């Protein structure tokens, strides 16, 4: 795999604008000629420092205590621009506009702090078919002193009409979740959270992910939603914040994003121990019981 070293983490604004122009051009001229394989390229940036003021803003938006120790989800924000830069390349087979984040796995191999300096690496893996289109994994790593301290694997779905599908990809949960989950009784709630439209705009500001589906009623409606929806990674972070102080020192945390969280809405958070240091947790609609997220924390010695 070729390595492309960048001098700094790229800015998201120009990447999104370029991806939007490419998508518009494909709609007008047709999308033929897109590659069928992933780019054999890994993007890297060295000496990435944490801005403590930015970390404090992130902590507040997601519900973490203010601390120099990084939440498990914070390196995802640091590495996200590299993932977008890779997905916005002309040799990436799936258009960036319209990709849906359906699952995320994080491994914390050692606690990280704001004093650490990171080397960030991002690559794409495992382009594969899905019943509603195609999926791909974006793998991010944060290294400290040459050793991998944190990894994140985000699964993205590109919904595509496939022969014989009859357009059925529009009937299920937009996040790509299991349709059967709607019929499962939700667990008892540990807490209820009111999720306001400000969650969308505040998380967009702190993460740089200004996709209008999260911040604009018009943008959300253009993509098939009645209201803006919360970022999936905000939902994951908020759940981990609710478990703060009860998580192992090193662990993996997996989530599947089900139905999106509408803004505004009230959600029910539930968490139960599944081992000495392990947890299962979920988010559901407080009234409807519809699933938004399910996840688990597993201790990694």
PDB file of N, CA and C in Angstrom, residues 3-9 43-49 82 117-121 143 146:
ATOM      1  N   UNK A   3       1.963   5.051   0.724  1.00  0.00           N
ATOM      2  CA  UNK A   3       1.772   5.974   1.834  1.00  0.00           C
ATOM      3  C   UNK A   3       1.901   7.397   1.319  1.00  0.00           C
ATOM      4  N   UNK A   4       0.898   8.203   1.645  1.00  0.00           N
ATOM      5  CA  UNK A   4       0.926   9.618   1.269  1.00  0.00           C
ATOM      6  C   UNK A   4       0.995  10.448   2.541  1.00  0.00           C
ATOM      7  N   UNK A   5       2.130  11.099   2.740  1.00  0.00           N
ATOM      8  CA  UNK A   5       2.352  11.913   3.944  1.00  0.00           C
ATOM      9  C   UNK A   5       1.843  13.331   3.693  1.00  0.00           C
ATOM     10  N   UNK A   6       0.969  13.811   4.572  1.00  0.00           N
ATOM     11  CA  UNK A   6       0.470  15.172   4.499  1.00  0.00           C
ATOM     12  C   UNK A   6       1.167  16.002   5.571  1.00  0.00           C
ATOM     13  N   UNK A   7       1.352  17.270   5.279  1.00  0.00           N
ATOM     14  CA  UNK A   7       2.036  18.136   6.234  1.00  0.00           C
ATOM     15  C   UNK A   7       1.131  18.574   7.365  1.00  0.00           C
ATOM     16  N   UNK A   8      -0.182  18.504   7.158  1.00  0.00           N
ATOM     17  CA  UNK A   8      -1.129  18.890   8.193  1.00  0.00           C
ATOM     18  C   UNK A   8      -2.465  18.210   7.925  1.00  0.00           C
ATOM     19  N   UNK A   9      -3.304  18.190   8.930  1.00  0.00           N
ATOM     20  CA  UNK A   9      -4.654  17.641   8.767  1.00  0.00           C
ATOM     21  C   UNK A   9      -5.434  18.558   7.827  1.00  0.00           C
ATOM     22  N   UNK A  43      -3.268   7.569   4.056  1.00  0.00           N
ATOM     23  CA  UNK A  43      -2.924   8.953   4.355  1.00  0.00           C
ATOM     24  C   UNK A  43      -2.376   9.046   5.774  1.00  0.00           C
ATOM     25  N   UNK A  44      -1.304   9.838   5.942  1.00  0.00           N
ATOM     26  CA  UNK A  44      -0.680   9.979   7.257  1.00  0.00           C
ATOM     27  C   UNK A  44      -0.358  11.436   7.548  1.00  0.00           C
ATOM     28  N   UNK A  45      -0.484  11.785   8.805  1.00  0.00           N
ATOM     29  CA  UNK A  45      -0.045  13.090   9.298  1.00  0.00           C
ATOM     30  C   UNK A  45       0.688  12.850  10.619  1.00  0.00           C
ATOM     31  N   UNK A  46       1.859  13.446  10.755  1.00  0.00           N
ATOM     32  CA  UNK A  46       2.646  13.302  11.978  1.00  0.00           C
ATOM     33  C   UNK A  46       2.474  14.517  12.882  1.00  0.00           C
ATOM     34  N   UNK A  47       2.813  14.330  14.135  1.00  0.00           N
ATOM     35  CA  UNK A  47       2.892  15.416  15.113  1.00  0.00           C
ATOM     36  C   UNK A  47       1.576  16.193  15.232  1.00  0.00           C
ATOM     37  N   UNK A  48       0.480  15.466  15.380  1.00  0.00           N
ATOM     38  CA  UNK A  48      -0.827  16.096  15.586  1.00  0.00           C
ATOM     39  C   UNK A  48      -1.019  16.344  17.078  1.00  0.00           C
ATOM     40  N   UNK A  49      -1.246  17.598  17.427  1.00  0.00           N
ATOM     41  CA  UNK A  49      -1.413  17.976  18.833  1.00  0.00           C
ATOM     42  C   UNK A  49      -2.881  18.222  19.136  1.00  0.00           C
ATOM     43  N   UNK A  82      -8.972  13.200   7.574  1.00  0.00           N
ATOM     44  CA  UNK A  82      -8.196  12.316   6.708  1.00  0.00           C
ATOM     45  C   UNK A  82      -9.109  11.305   6.022  1.00  0.00           C
ATOM     46  N   UNK A 117       1.258  13.464  21.493  1.00  0.00           N
ATOM     47  CA  UNK A 117       1.381  13.862  20.093  1.00  0.00           C
ATOM     48  C   UNK A 117       1.131  12.621  19.240  1.00  0.00           C
ATOM     49  N   UNK A 118       0.284  12.781  18.246  1.00  0.00           N
ATOM     50  CA  UNK A 118      -0.175  11.634  17.483  1.00  0.00           C
ATOM     51  C   UNK A 118       0.374  11.625  16.060  1.00  0.00           C
ATOM     52  N   UNK A 119       0.597  10.426  15.571  1.00  0.00           N
ATOM     53  CA  UNK A 119       0.668  10.202  14.136  1.00  0.00           C
ATOM     54  C   UNK A 119      -0.655   9.563  13.749  1.00  0.00           C
ATOM     55  N   UNK A 120      -1.377  10.183  12.839  1.00  0.00           N
ATOM     56  CA  UNK A 120      -2.670   9.671  12.397  1.00  0.00           C
ATOM     57  C   UNK A 120      -2.508   8.982  11.048  1.00  0.00           C
ATOM     58  N   UNK A 121      -3.157   7.831  10.922  1.00  0.00           N
ATOM     59  CA  UNK A 121      -3.143   7.080   9.665  1.00  0.00           C
ATOM     60  C   UNK A 121      -4.575   6.689   9.325  1.00  0.00           C
ATOM     61  N   UNK A 143      -1.101   6.771  16.578  1.00  0.00           N
ATOM     62  CA  UNK A 143       0.112   6.207  17.125  1.00  0.00           C
ATOM     63  C   UNK A 143       0.784   7.226  18.041  1.00  0.00           C
ATOM     64  N   UNK A 146       5.372   5.817  18.039  1.00  0.00           N
ATOM     65  CA  UNK A 146       5.516   4.713  17.111  1.00  0.00           C
ATOM     66  C   UNK A 146       4.644   3.507  17.386  1.00  0.00           C
TER      67      UNK A 146
END
